GROMACS .gro file of C-alpha atoms in nm:
model
  334
    1MET     CA    1  -1.423   1.737   2.495
    2GLY     CA    2  -1.625   1.708   2.815
    3PRO     CA    3  -1.988   1.728   2.926
    4GLY     CA    4  -2.198   1.882   2.653
    5ASN     CA    5  -1.896   1.860   2.421
    6ARG     CA    6  -1.741   2.167   2.580
    7PRO     CA    7  -1.374   2.211   2.484
    8LEU     CA    8  -1.095   2.142   2.733
    9ASP     CA    9  -0.776   2.349   2.750
   10LEU     CA   10  -0.469   2.158   2.866
   11GLU     CA   11  -0.348   2.471   3.046
   12TRP     CA   12  -0.638   2.431   3.287
   13LEU     CA   13  -0.497   2.095   3.395
   14GLU     CA   14  -0.157   2.248   3.472
   15ASP     CA   15  -0.326   2.534   3.656
   16PHE     CA   16  -0.525   2.283   3.860
   17LEU     CA   17  -0.211   2.097   3.966
   18ALA     CA   18  -0.033   2.422   4.056
   19LEU     CA   19  -0.323   2.528   4.282
   20ALA     CA   20  -0.348   2.183   4.436
   21GLU     CA   21   0.024   2.208   4.518
   22THR     CA   22   0.022   2.559   4.672
   23GLY     CA   23  -0.335   2.597   4.801
   24ASN     CA   24  -0.307   2.968   4.718
   25PHE     CA   25  -0.450   3.134   4.407
   26SER     CA   26  -0.196   3.420   4.403
   27ARG     CA   27   0.112   3.199   4.439
   28ALA     CA   28  -0.022   2.944   4.191
   29ALA     CA   29  -0.095   3.217   3.936
   30GLU     CA   30   0.255   3.358   3.984
   31ALA     CA   31   0.411   3.014   3.940
   32ARG     CA   32   0.215   2.972   3.619
   33ALA     CA   33   0.314   3.322   3.497
   34ILE     CA   34  -0.048   3.428   3.453
   35ALA     CA   35  -0.260   3.706   3.601
   36GLN     CA   36  -0.469   3.589   3.895
   37PRO     CA   37  -0.809   3.682   3.743
   38ALA     CA   38  -0.730   3.474   3.434
   39PHE     CA   39  -0.598   3.193   3.654
   40SER     CA   40  -0.921   3.191   3.857
   41ARG     CA   41  -1.125   3.177   3.535
   42HIS     CA   42  -0.925   2.873   3.424
   43ILE     CA   43  -0.998   2.688   3.747
   44ARG     CA   44  -1.367   2.773   3.720
   45ALA     CA   45  -1.372   2.663   3.353
   46LEU     CA   46  -1.220   2.328   3.450
   47GLU     CA   47  -1.479   2.281   3.721
   48ASP     CA   48  -1.753   2.362   3.469
   49TRP     CA   49  -1.601   2.105   3.234
   50VAL     CA   50  -1.595   1.838   3.506
   51GLY     CA   51  -1.935   1.941   3.635
   52VAL     CA   52  -1.845   1.971   4.007
   53GLU     CA   53  -1.636   2.198   4.232
   54LEU     CA   54  -1.278   2.080   4.271
   55PHE     CA   55  -1.163   2.322   4.544
   56ASP     CA   56  -1.314   2.428   4.876
   57ARG     CA   57  -1.260   2.805   4.858
   58THR     CA   58  -1.376   2.858   5.217
   59ALA     CA   59  -1.072   2.673   5.348
   60HIS     CA   60  -0.736   2.846   5.397
   61PRO     CA   61  -0.533   2.738   5.215
   62ALA     CA   62  -0.773   2.630   4.939
   63ALA     CA   63  -0.831   2.257   4.974
   64LEU     CA   64  -0.927   1.993   4.725
   65THR     CA   65  -1.278   1.857   4.745
   66ALA     CA   66  -1.332   1.481   4.731
   67ALA     CA   67  -1.377   1.515   4.355
   68GLY     CA   68  -1.057   1.718   4.329
   69GLN     CA   69  -0.862   1.461   4.532
   70ARG     CA   70  -0.981   1.186   4.299
   71LEU     CA   71  -0.899   1.389   3.989
   72ARG     CA   72  -0.551   1.505   4.092
   73PRO     CA   73  -0.348   1.186   4.032
   74LEU     CA   74  -0.542   1.112   3.714
   75LEU     CA   75  -0.464   1.452   3.564
   76ALA     CA   76  -0.099   1.424   3.667
   77SER     CA   77  -0.084   1.091   3.485
   78VAL     CA   78  -0.252   1.236   3.175
   79LEU     CA   79  -0.005   1.522   3.154
   80ALA     CA   80   0.291   1.289   3.208
   81ASP     CA   81   0.164   1.058   2.933
   82LEU     CA   82   0.116   1.349   2.695
   83GLU     CA   83   0.468   1.474   2.758
   84ALA     CA   84   0.607   1.125   2.703
   85ALA     CA   85   0.406   1.100   2.380
   86ARG     CA   86   0.543   1.434   2.263
   87ILE     CA   87   0.901   1.328   2.335
   88LYS     CA   88   0.855   0.995   2.154
   89ALA     CA   89   0.691   1.163   1.857
   90ARG     CA   90   0.976   1.413   1.826
   91ALA     CA   91   1.231   1.132   1.856
   92ALA     CA   92   1.052   0.936   1.584
   93HIS     CA   93   1.048   1.245   1.363
   94ASP     CA   94   1.418   1.308   1.418
   95GLN     CA   95   1.501   0.944   1.346
   96ALA     CA   96   1.292   0.945   1.030
   97ALA     CA   97   1.454   1.267   0.914
   98ALA     CA   98   1.797   1.114   0.965
   99SER     CA   99   1.701   0.786   0.795
  100LEU     CA  100   1.717   0.703   0.427
  101ARG     CA  101   1.384   0.558   0.317
  102PHE     CA  102   1.370   0.347   0.001
  103ALA     CA  103   1.092   0.167  -0.180
  104ALA     CA  104   1.236  -0.099  -0.410
  105THR     CA  105   1.063  -0.347  -0.636
  106HIS     CA  106   1.091  -0.707  -0.518
  107VAL     CA  107   1.341  -0.821  -0.777
  108LEU     CA  108   1.579  -0.525  -0.735
  109SER     CA  109   1.564  -0.545  -0.356
  110LEU     CA  110   1.702  -0.898  -0.390
  111THR     CA  111   1.957  -0.839  -0.664
  112PHE     CA  112   2.076  -0.487  -0.745
  113PHE     CA  113   1.998  -0.289  -0.430
  114PRO     CA  114   2.230  -0.458  -0.175
  115ARG     CA  115   2.532  -0.441  -0.406
  116TRP     CA  116   2.463  -0.083  -0.518
  117LEU     CA  117   2.409   0.032  -0.160
  118GLY     CA  118   2.740  -0.125  -0.062
  119THR     CA  119   2.925   0.082  -0.321
  120LEU     CA  120   2.768   0.400  -0.182
  121GLU     CA  121   2.847   0.307   0.179
  122ALA     CA  122   3.212   0.270   0.084
  123GLN     CA  123   3.215   0.640  -0.008
  124LEU     CA  124   2.951   0.797   0.218
  125ARG     CA  125   2.831   0.756   0.574
  126LEU     CA  126   2.462   0.685   0.519
  127GLY     CA  127   2.326   0.623   0.870
  128PRO     CA  128   1.997   0.433   0.930
  129ILE     CA  129   1.825   0.289   0.623
  130GLN     CA  130   1.462   0.182   0.594
  131THR     CA  131   1.357  -0.027   0.292
  132ILE     CA  132   1.015  -0.131   0.165
  133SER     CA  133   1.013  -0.415  -0.089
  134ASP     CA  134   0.691  -0.427  -0.290
  135SER     CA  135   0.535  -0.419  -0.635
  136TYR     CA  136   0.612  -0.133  -0.873
  137GLU     CA  137   0.264   0.011  -0.825
  138ALA     CA  138   0.298   0.004  -0.446
  139CYS     CA  139   0.642   0.169  -0.467
  140GLU     CA  140   0.489   0.448  -0.677
  141ASP     CA  141   0.224   0.496  -0.408
  142GLU     CA  142   0.490   0.522  -0.136
  143ALA     CA  143   0.667   0.800  -0.326
  144LEU     CA  144   0.351   0.988  -0.425
  145GLN     CA  145   0.239   0.988  -0.060
  146ARG     CA  146   0.588   1.102   0.050
  147ARG     CA  147   0.647   0.804   0.275
  148VAL     CA  148   0.984   0.734   0.111
  149GLN     CA  149   1.258   0.951  -0.034
  150PHE     CA  150   1.365   0.716  -0.313
  151VAL     CA  151   1.217   0.452  -0.543
  152LEU     CA  152   1.436   0.189  -0.707
  153CYS     CA  153   1.271   0.014  -1.002
  154HIS     CA  154   1.302  -0.097  -1.362
  155GLY     CA  155   1.191   0.138  -1.636
  156HIS     CA  156   1.179   0.183  -2.012
  157PRO     CA  157   1.220   0.509  -2.208
  158GLU     CA  158   0.893   0.453  -2.396
  159VAL     CA  159   0.683   0.327  -2.105
  160HIS     CA  160   0.590   0.605  -1.864
  161GLY     CA  161   0.468   0.555  -1.507
  162ARG     CA  162   0.304   0.789  -1.260
  163LEU     CA  163   0.639   0.919  -1.131
  164ASP     CA  164   0.739   1.012  -1.487
  165GLU     CA  165   0.407   1.185  -1.545
  166ALA     CA  166   0.453   1.381  -1.220
  167GLN     CA  167   0.809   1.472  -1.331
  168TYR     CA  168   0.993   1.318  -1.038
  169PRO     CA  169   1.372   1.350  -1.081
  170VAL     CA  170   1.524   1.022  -1.198
  171LEU     CA  171   1.869   0.866  -1.244
  172ARG     CA  172   1.952   0.573  -1.470
  173LEU     CA  173   2.182   0.365  -1.253
  174ALA     CA  174   2.240   0.068  -1.481
  175GLY     CA  175   2.107  -0.131  -1.770
  176ASP     CA  176   1.930  -0.465  -1.758
  177VAL     CA  177   1.762  -0.695  -2.009
  178LEU     CA  178   1.436  -0.888  -1.993
  179MET     CA  179   1.511  -1.224  -2.154
  180PRO     CA  180   1.263  -1.498  -2.249
  181VAL     CA  181   1.392  -1.806  -2.067
  182CYS     CA  182   1.271  -2.150  -1.969
  183ALA     CA  183   1.403  -2.481  -1.840
  184PRO     CA  184   1.614  -2.690  -2.081
  185SER     CA  185   1.454  -2.980  -2.265
  186ALA     CA  186   1.705  -3.208  -2.091
  187PRO     CA  187   1.970  -3.132  -1.827
  188GLY     CA  188   2.278  -2.987  -1.994
  189SER     CA  189   2.124  -2.989  -2.341
  190GLY     CA  190   2.116  -2.611  -2.379
  191ARG     CA  191   1.795  -2.646  -2.581
  192PRO     CA  192   1.473  -2.483  -2.454
  193LEU     CA  193   1.186  -2.697  -2.333
  194HIS     CA  194   0.949  -2.430  -2.471
  195ALA     CA  195   1.088  -2.255  -2.778
  196ILE     CA  196   0.950  -1.938  -2.933
  197ALA     CA  197   0.867  -2.001  -3.299
  198PRO     CA  198   1.040  -1.753  -3.531
  199ALA     CA  199   0.834  -1.438  -3.580
  200GLY     CA  200   0.710  -1.398  -3.934
  201ASP     CA  201   0.744  -1.771  -4.008
  202ALA     CA  202   0.373  -1.834  -4.039
  203GLY     CA  203   0.420  -2.181  -4.180
  204GLU     CA  204   0.596  -2.314  -3.873
  205GLY     CA  205   0.411  -2.085  -3.635
  206ALA     CA  206   0.064  -2.191  -3.746
  207GLY     CA  207   0.124  -2.552  -3.658
  208ALA     CA  208   0.324  -2.494  -3.344
  209ALA     CA  209   0.182  -2.571  -3.003
  210PRO     CA  210   0.079  -2.265  -2.801
  211LEU     CA  211   0.368  -2.112  -2.613
  212PRO     CA  212   0.308  -2.143  -2.234
  213VAL     CA  213   0.385  -1.800  -2.090
  214LEU     CA  214   0.448  -1.704  -1.727
  215ALA     CA  215   0.314  -1.349  -1.710
  216TYR     CA  216   0.347  -1.050  -1.478
  217GLY     CA  217   0.045  -0.916  -1.292
  218GLU     CA  218  -0.111  -0.572  -1.335
  219ALA     CA  219   0.079  -0.416  -1.042
  220SER     CA  220   0.418  -0.517  -1.186
  221GLY     CA  221   0.634  -0.256  -1.357
  222LEU     CA  222   0.801  -0.527  -1.564
  223GLY     CA  223   0.455  -0.641  -1.670
  224ARG     CA  224   0.371  -0.290  -1.782
  225ILE     CA  225   0.685  -0.284  -1.995
  226MET     CA  226   0.616  -0.627  -2.144
  227ARG     CA  227   0.255  -0.543  -2.228
  228SER     CA  228   0.379  -0.236  -2.412
  229ARG     CA  229   0.679  -0.386  -2.593
  230VAL     CA  230   0.583  -0.744  -2.690
  231ARG     CA  231   0.252  -0.754  -2.876
  232GLY     CA  232   0.100  -1.097  -2.908
  233VAL     CA  233   0.223  -1.209  -2.568
  234PHE     CA  234   0.104  -0.928  -2.346
  235GLU     CA  235  -0.136  -0.791  -2.605
  236ASP     CA  236  -0.178  -0.414  -2.586
  237GLY     CA  237   0.157  -0.288  -2.717
  238ALA     CA  238   0.320  -0.211  -3.046
  239GLY     CA  239   0.621  -0.440  -3.019
  240SER     CA  240   0.695  -0.774  -3.183
  241ALA     CA  241   0.439  -1.047  -3.237
  242ILE     CA  242   0.486  -1.420  -3.194
  243ALA     CA  243   0.380  -1.639  -3.485
  244GLN     CA  244   0.253  -1.929  -3.273
  245GLY     CA  245  -0.035  -1.908  -3.031
  246VAL     CA  246   0.021  -1.807  -2.671
  247ALA     CA  247  -0.129  -1.949  -2.354
  248VAL     CA  248  -0.074  -1.755  -2.032
  249VAL     CA  249  -0.051  -2.038  -1.781
  250PHE     CA  250   0.055  -1.849  -1.469
  251THR     CA  251   0.050  -1.488  -1.349
  252ALA     CA  252   0.233  -1.323  -1.058
  253HIS     CA  253   0.366  -0.982  -0.960
  254HIS     CA  254   0.706  -1.113  -0.851
  255ALA     CA  255   0.981  -1.198  -1.100
  256ALA     CA  256   1.139  -1.431  -0.842
  257LEU     CA  257   0.821  -1.642  -0.838
  258LEU     CA  258   0.808  -1.652  -1.219
  259LYS     CA  259   1.172  -1.763  -1.213
  260THR     CA  260   1.084  -2.053  -0.984
  261MET     CA  261   0.800  -2.158  -1.215
  262ALA     CA  262   1.032  -2.138  -1.516
  263LEU     CA  263   1.288  -2.357  -1.340
  264GLU     CA  264   1.009  -2.610  -1.282
  265GLY     CA  265   0.948  -2.626  -1.656
  266ARG     CA  266   0.609  -2.456  -1.643
  267GLY     CA  267   0.667  -2.211  -1.928
  268VAL     CA  268   0.856  -1.912  -2.066
  269ALA     CA  269   0.914  -1.601  -1.856
  270TRP     CA  270   1.077  -1.273  -1.955
  271LEU     CA  271   1.312  -1.228  -1.659
  272PRO     CA  272   1.576  -0.965  -1.577
  273HIS     CA  273   1.928  -1.076  -1.662
  274SER     CA  274   2.032  -0.946  -1.319
  275LEU     CA  275   1.805  -1.209  -1.161
  276ILE     CA  276   1.900  -1.511  -1.374
  277ALA     CA  277   2.270  -1.466  -1.456
  278GLY     CA  278   2.362  -1.759  -1.231
  279GLU     CA  279   2.101  -1.993  -1.380
  280LEU     CA  280   2.206  -1.900  -1.734
  281GLY     CA  281   2.563  -1.982  -1.638
  282THR     CA  282   2.475  -2.325  -1.503
  283GLY     CA  283   2.226  -2.404  -1.779
  284THR     CA  284   1.929  -2.453  -1.547
  285LEU     CA  285   1.760  -2.176  -1.749
  286VAL     CA  286   1.818  -2.124  -2.121
  287PRO     CA  287   1.699  -1.865  -2.372
  288ALA     CA  288   1.363  -1.958  -2.525
  289GLY     CA  289   1.427  -1.737  -2.828
  290ASP     CA  290   1.706  -1.544  -2.992
  291ALA     CA  291   1.831  -1.202  -2.883
  292ALA     CA  292   1.565  -1.028  -3.094
  293TRP     CA  293   1.316  -1.118  -2.818
  294ASN     CA  294   1.518  -0.945  -2.547
  295VAL     CA  295   1.371  -0.622  -2.409
  296PRO     CA  296   1.631  -0.366  -2.290
  297VAL     CA  297   1.534  -0.191  -1.967
  298GLU     CA  298   1.690   0.050  -1.720
  299ILE     CA  299   1.744   0.031  -1.346
  300ARG     CA  300   1.622   0.366  -1.218
  301LEU     CA  301   1.632   0.569  -0.899
  302TYR     CA  302   1.356   0.825  -0.847
  303ARG     CA  303   1.366   1.088  -0.570
  304GLN     CA  304   1.123   1.329  -0.411
  305ARG     CA  305   1.090   1.661  -0.593
  306ALA     CA  306   1.117   1.869  -0.275
  307ALA     CA  307   1.437   1.920  -0.078
  308MET     CA  308   1.524   1.621   0.140
  309ALA     CA  309   1.728   1.560   0.454
  310GLU     CA  310   2.103   1.615   0.431
  311ALA     CA  311   2.186   1.243   0.415
  312ALA     CA  312   1.935   1.186   0.134
  313GLU     CA  313   2.065   1.480  -0.067
  314ALA     CA  314   2.422   1.354  -0.022
  315LEU     CA  315   2.322   1.010  -0.151
  316TRP     CA  316   2.150   1.162  -0.453
  317ALA     CA  317   2.455   1.373  -0.534
  318LEU     CA  318   2.684   1.070  -0.513
  319ALA     CA  319   2.451   0.854  -0.723
  320SER     CA  320   2.426   1.134  -0.980
  321ALA     CA  321   2.803   1.134  -1.019
  322GLN     CA  322   2.816   0.767  -1.113
  323ASP     CA  323   2.834   0.668  -1.479
  324GLU     CA  324   2.514   0.540  -1.634
  325ALA     CA  325   2.513   0.207  -1.813
  326PRO     CA  326   2.407   0.215  -2.178
  327PRO     CA  327   2.043   0.102  -2.225
  328GLY     CA  328   2.011  -0.274  -2.240
  329GLN     CA  329   2.353  -0.345  -2.093
  330ALA     CA  330   2.335  -0.585  -1.800
  331PRO     CA  331   2.500  -0.472  -1.473
  332GLU     CA  332   2.752  -0.755  -1.494
  333GLU     CA  333   2.871  -0.620  -1.832
  334ARG     CA  334   2.958  -0.273  -1.702
   0.00000   0.00000   0.00000
């Protein structure tokens, strides 16, 4: 927009440069493949937009005025910058179209995703890959706003998220288990520092010290599952209750941070088996309760509902052909 907020047509700029080059209205109009009367109107419209005359029409050939001489290199630069911007934008679009764009929850981006991606790359040329690692809620946002093609996350058949409600296509890539774990009472003892009192044993539970729990934040998908499946720890679900009292002593969105706090002896955390298999093997983390407190979950891959780029569709087809793990089976047990 120019003086008085009058609109500016970029064609006028190109017409101006053509006339400045030739000094002749007829030849400039011919070079621009436009009728001369229309060409002359464009030059006059540009001069109206600037607010001064840009050409001395009494001269032969037509000559630039002082204002026109000052404007010429600036307009040439503007047009060059716009063309460069167009080329870069197209290149970015082409690169994005050729790229695979994933949003993965923090824990799966550290554990499952690299290994799973490696199995696909052994069978398919994937090209550039862009990955966002964030909370479950943020990953949902990325998919709903179409900034990624795929979302990798944990899920549960009875706990529905926004992608389920919007009927995004989903694959169940593997099983996993949320296990209540904590540090051992002594190195190598195998006994939990913080044990879950047996459910239904009110006599022992009533006198037991409150169980210190390391909880997931509101944006966590694992937290959503736990709040739904384990009543009495994460409160609003219809799952099992714990006889003893519970004290939530620490809250975080990231399972890896809860794992660190559990290793430090700060409390009990329900952590994915895929994240803690090594610590269970070495005994630096031990189960805080029996297997009845485990919560089976799935490792899921969601995709956009609309057709995607060829590479993305090829990945989806290959992932679809892989066998699913039974619910609750840890990836290492497949």
